[in-house]
Tab-separated table of C-alpha atoms in Angstrom:
chain	number	residue	atom	x	y	z
C	1	GLU	CA	92.306	74.922	142.963
C	2	ALA	CA	88.552	75.286	141.236
C	3	GLY	CA	88.160	77.744	138.884
C	4	VAL	CA	85.815	80.468	137.664
C	5	VAL	CA	82.611	78.376	137.548
C	6	GLN	CA	79.329	79.399	135.641
C	7	SER	CA	76.117	78.176	135.156
C	8	PRO	CA	74.079	76.992	133.302
C	9	ARG	CA	76.551	75.712	130.277
C	10	TYR	CA	73.396	76.182	127.656
C	11	LYS	CA	70.489	78.085	127.905
C	12	ILE	CA	67.692	78.250	125.017
C	13	ILE	CA	64.684	80.245	125.584
C	14	GLU	CA	61.825	82.092	123.562
C	15	LYS	CA	62.269	85.540	123.039
C	16	LYS	CA	60.354	87.638	125.626
C	17	GLN	CA	61.638	85.239	128.180
C	18	PRO	CA	63.829	86.346	131.217
C	19	VAL	CA	66.799	84.382	131.828
C	20	ALA	CA	69.672	84.442	134.257
C	21	PHE	CA	73.455	83.408	134.458
C	22	TRP	CA	75.413	82.814	137.539
C	23	CYS	CA	79.197	83.122	138.190
C	24	ASN	CA	81.061	81.972	140.925
C	25	PRO	CA	84.778	83.281	141.086
C	26	ILE	CA	88.156	82.239	141.958
C	27	SER	CA	88.299	82.492	145.650
C	28	GLY	CA	89.974	85.685	146.543
C	29	HIS	CA	89.292	87.501	143.426
C	30	ASN	CA	88.415	91.094	144.117
C	31	THR	CA	87.434	91.696	140.444
C	32	LEU	CA	84.421	90.191	138.373
C	33	TYR	CA	83.587	90.675	134.715
C	34	TRP	CA	81.022	90.014	132.597
C	35	TYR	CA	81.871	89.801	129.121
C	36	ARG	CA	79.183	88.814	125.932
C	37	GLN	CA	81.068	86.995	122.903
C	38	ASN	CA	79.106	86.798	119.521
C	39	LEU	CA	80.122	84.337	117.236
C	40	GLY	CA	83.205	84.992	115.128
C	41	GLN	CA	84.178	88.212	117.882
C	42	GLY	CA	86.175	88.754	120.589
C	43	PRO	CA	84.623	89.272	124.109
C	44	GLU	CA	82.792	92.544	124.843
C	45	LEU	CA	82.702	93.987	128.383
C	46	LEU	CA	79.498	94.330	129.896
C	47	ILE	CA	79.995	94.874	133.597
C	48	ARG	CA	82.903	95.080	135.965
C	49	TYR	CA	82.253	94.751	139.706
C	50	GLU	CA	85.339	95.514	142.265
C	51	ASN	CA	83.969	93.761	145.248
C	52	GLU	CA	80.459	94.388	145.287
C	53	GLU	CA	80.659	97.896	143.814
C	54	ALA	CA	79.765	98.038	139.676
C	55	VAL	CA	82.543	100.524	138.493
C	56	ASP	CA	81.947	100.037	134.532
C	57	ASP	CA	78.480	99.437	133.527
C	58	SER	CA	79.048	101.411	130.597
C	59	GLN	CA	78.437	98.686	128.110
C	60	LEU	CA	75.476	96.863	129.843
C	61	PRO	CA	72.339	97.495	127.961
C	62	LYS	CA	70.322	98.664	131.211
C	63	ASP	CA	67.105	98.525	130.062
C	64	ARG	CA	66.960	95.193	129.488
C	65	PHE	CA	70.118	93.607	131.361
C	66	SER	CA	71.128	93.575	135.467
C	67	ALA	CA	73.522	92.151	137.387
C	68	GLU	CA	74.328	91.946	140.762
C	69	ARG	CA	77.049	90.701	143.076
C	70	LEU	CA	76.107	90.654	146.344
C	71	LYS	CA	78.614	90.391	149.318
C	72	GLY	CA	81.316	90.823	146.451
C	73	VAL	CA	81.727	86.904	145.681
C	74	ASP	CA	78.903	85.361	143.457
C	75	SER	CA	77.331	87.278	140.499
C	76	THR	CA	74.162	86.866	138.648
C	77	LEU	CA	73.578	88.316	135.034
C	78	LYS	CA	69.886	88.810	134.071
C	79	ILE	CA	68.169	89.427	130.744
C	80	GLN	CA	64.443	90.330	130.780
C	81	PRO	CA	63.055	90.452	128.441
C	82	ALA	CA	65.520	88.448	126.056
C	83	GLU	CA	65.582	89.486	122.376
C	84	LEU	CA	66.884	87.227	119.443
C	85	GLY	CA	70.218	89.581	119.292
C	86	ASP	CA	70.805	88.583	122.765
C	87	SER	CA	72.195	84.796	121.459
C	88	ALA	CA	75.330	84.909	122.387
C	89	VAL	CA	78.046	83.368	124.815
C	90	TYR	CA	77.920	84.952	128.169
C	91	LEU	CA	81.523	84.634	129.934
C	92	CYS	CA	82.193	85.405	133.396
C	93	ALA	CA	86.114	86.356	134.461
C	94	SER	CA	87.638	87.426	137.636
C	95	SER	CA	91.256	88.526	138.647
C	96	LEU	CA	93.037	89.482	141.892
C	97	LEU	CA	93.121	93.375	141.397
C	98	GLY	CA	91.013	94.600	138.415
C	99	THR	CA	92.813	98.158	138.539
C	100	ALA	CA	96.488	96.542	138.152
C	101	LEU	CA	97.752	96.615	135.172
C	102	ASN	CA	99.458	93.657	135.073
C	103	THR	CA	96.668	91.298	136.318
C	104	GLU	CA	95.500	88.836	133.861
C	105	ALA	CA	91.951	87.426	134.114
C	106	PHE	CA	90.741	83.863	134.366
C	107	PHE	CA	87.651	83.189	132.663
C	108	GLY	CA	84.678	80.699	133.083
C	109	GLN	CA	83.584	78.201	130.528
C	110	GLY	CA	80.758	80.503	129.418
C	111	THR	CA	77.132	80.115	128.894
C	112	ARG	CA	75.797	79.639	125.581
C	113	LEU	CA	72.417	81.609	125.186
C	114	THR	CA	70.107	80.628	122.172
C	115	VAL	CA	66.864	83.033	121.968
C	116	VAL	CA	64.397	81.604	119.530
H	1	ALA	CA	89.587	105.042	119.545
H	2	GLN	CA	91.380	102.929	121.252
H	3	SER	CA	91.504	99.353	119.806
H	4	VAL	CA	93.240	96.065	118.787
H	5	ALA	CA	93.012	94.228	115.620
H	6	GLN	CA	94.008	90.951	114.153
H	7	PRO	CA	94.302	91.343	110.639
H	8	GLU	CA	93.809	87.422	109.980
H	9	ASP	CA	90.707	85.251	110.715
H	10	GLN	CA	92.501	82.015	110.238
H	11	VAL	CA	96.137	80.681	109.983
H	12	ASN	CA	96.816	77.326	108.516
H	13	VAL	CA	100.237	75.945	109.026
H	14	ALA	CA	101.931	72.487	109.579
H	15	GLU	CA	102.868	70.972	112.403
H	16	GLY	CA	106.187	71.494	113.184
H	17	ASN	CA	106.794	74.822	111.242
H	18	PRO	CA	106.595	78.175	113.078
H	19	LEU	CA	104.044	79.822	113.519
H	20	THR	CA	102.855	83.786	113.691
H	21	VAL	CA	99.201	84.911	114.547
H	22	LYS	CA	99.376	88.949	114.459
H	23	CYS	CA	98.193	91.631	116.450
H	24	THR	CA	98.502	95.486	115.805
H	25	TYR	CA	97.048	97.843	118.471
H	26	SER	CA	96.213	101.729	119.018
H	27	VAL	CA	95.924	103.065	122.223
H	28	SER	CA	96.969	106.446	123.908
H	29	GLY	CA	99.594	105.964	126.170
H	30	ASN	CA	101.766	103.032	127.247
H	31	PRO	CA	100.478	99.851	126.020
H	32	TYR	CA	99.423	97.108	128.284
H	33	LEU	CA	98.912	93.886	125.857
H	34	PHE	CA	97.530	89.956	126.375
H	35	TRP	CA	97.468	87.089	124.614
H	36	TYR	CA	94.596	84.625	125.599
H	37	VAL	CA	93.640	81.015	124.229
H	38	GLN	CA	90.578	79.651	123.742
H	39	TYR	CA	90.150	75.873	123.128
H	40	PRO	CA	86.825	74.105	121.979
H	41	ASN	CA	84.353	73.906	124.928
H	42	ARG	CA	86.812	75.607	127.487
H	43	GLY	CA	86.974	79.304	128.719
H	44	LEU	CA	89.647	81.431	127.754
H	45	GLN	CA	93.268	80.668	129.151
H	46	PHE	CA	95.736	83.421	129.473
H	47	LEU	CA	98.914	82.792	127.879
H	48	LEU	CA	101.386	85.828	127.973
H	49	LYS	CA	101.569	89.549	128.829
H	50	TYR	CA	103.973	92.609	127.876
H	51	ILE	CA	103.553	95.480	130.673
H	52	THR	CA	107.208	96.951	130.428
H	53	GLY	CA	110.586	95.519	130.085
H	54	ASP	CA	111.828	93.143	127.424
H	55	ASN	CA	110.066	93.412	124.384
H	56	LEU	CA	109.961	89.783	123.766
H	57	VAL	CA	107.669	87.804	126.207
H	58	LYS	CA	107.936	84.154	127.039
H	59	GLY	CA	104.504	82.370	127.987
H	60	SER	CA	102.708	79.328	128.795
H	61	TYR	CA	102.743	76.230	126.332
H	62	GLY	CA	106.413	77.480	124.272
H	63	PHE	CA	104.649	80.567	123.155
H	64	GLU	CA	106.162	83.777	123.120
H	65	ALA	CA	105.390	87.362	121.865
H	66	GLU	CA	107.396	90.403	120.773
H	67	PHE	CA	106.049	93.978	121.530
H	68	ASN	CA	107.346	96.183	118.817
H	69	LYS	CA	106.818	99.912	119.422
H	70	SER	CA	106.936	101.568	116.256
H	71	GLN	CA	104.660	99.080	114.342
H	72	THR	CA	102.539	99.339	117.230
H	73	SER	CA	102.618	95.107	116.773
H	74	PHE	CA	102.458	92.431	119.477
H	75	HIS	CA	102.735	89.671	117.186
H	76	LEU	CA	102.187	85.841	118.932
H	77	LYS	CA	104.851	83.341	117.769
H	78	LYS	CA	105.816	79.718	118.532
H	79	PRO	CA	109.188	78.132	116.900
H	80	SER	CA	107.767	74.971	116.151
H	81	ALA	CA	103.719	74.290	115.833
H	82	LEU	CA	101.753	71.120	117.835
H	83	VAL	CA	98.681	69.693	116.270
H	84	SER	CA	97.198	70.585	120.163
H	85	ASP	CA	97.909	74.377	119.328
H	86	SER	CA	94.798	74.177	117.202
H	87	ALA	CA	92.479	76.910	118.856
H	88	LEU	CA	91.447	80.326	118.882
H	89	TYR	CA	93.494	83.285	119.692
H	90	PHE	CA	93.005	86.712	121.159
H	91	CYS	CA	95.051	89.628	121.450
H	92	ALA	CA	93.612	91.905	124.227
H	93	VAL	CA	94.859	95.502	125.295
H	94	ILE	CA	94.013	97.028	128.351
H	95	VAL	CA	92.922	100.694	128.390
H	96	ASN	CA	92.202	103.733	130.995
H	97	THR	CA	89.185	104.999	130.165
H	98	GLY	CA	88.401	106.540	133.727
H	99	GLY	CA	88.815	102.707	134.808
H	100	PHE	CA	90.954	99.811	133.329
H	101	LYS	CA	88.955	97.937	130.616
H	102	THR	CA	90.194	95.221	128.467
H	103	ILE	CA	89.655	95.407	124.842
H	104	PHE	CA	89.749	91.765	122.838
H	105	GLY	CA	90.511	91.608	118.846
H	106	ALA	CA	87.997	89.563	117.145
H	107	GLY	CA	90.282	86.403	117.149
H	108	THR	CA	92.194	84.314	114.908
H	109	ARG	CA	91.727	81.122	114.619
H	110	LEU	CA	94.826	78.684	114.396
H	111	PHE	CA	94.798	75.482	112.343
H	112	VAL	CA	97.712	72.619	112.953
H	113	LYS	CA	97.833	69.916	110.107
H	114	ALA	CA	99.853	66.883	111.185
């Protein structure tokens, strides 16, 4: 069974440029998460989807970040414009039922973004 | 504030020796605790979880963790470390803040020397 697939694996852009990340969750997983992981820190939730609905986007910097999950499957995360401080690893994860407390998440390999 | 703490940035242990990676938490209500491992160039992988029941939880790759309510801890343990266990370990807790959210600790890097 394929795991969570993310692309690209690496991205280097100049500040003020736009960037987009793509995630394909595990088939059948209703819940999809986007996390940001800064160097030396644990992942921090940016947004959580239940099917196509964003149920928790309280940590998403909405002035420059946006996300969508059309048809409740694949998802994209966009930054426009990027800032130097956005350099981090962006992780996508999925789980069967996000509101079930005993459900673990499955993570993709992440996209390492470097803003120069 | 609800949080999880991993007090050690790095743990060094010799192969064959027991290992412990520490985690403490602060949540309101019952805690739902997880351990994840991150190998180089790979995504986070689930190791084990505590939801309810026995305080000693067994997980993947021979790891186990002990839930201690009085000390608000959930330390990860393994009786005999392998070099291949060297990785970054994250403790996490699920909290209910008007919706369930997973909060991760900062991570502990484990080095196992041959």
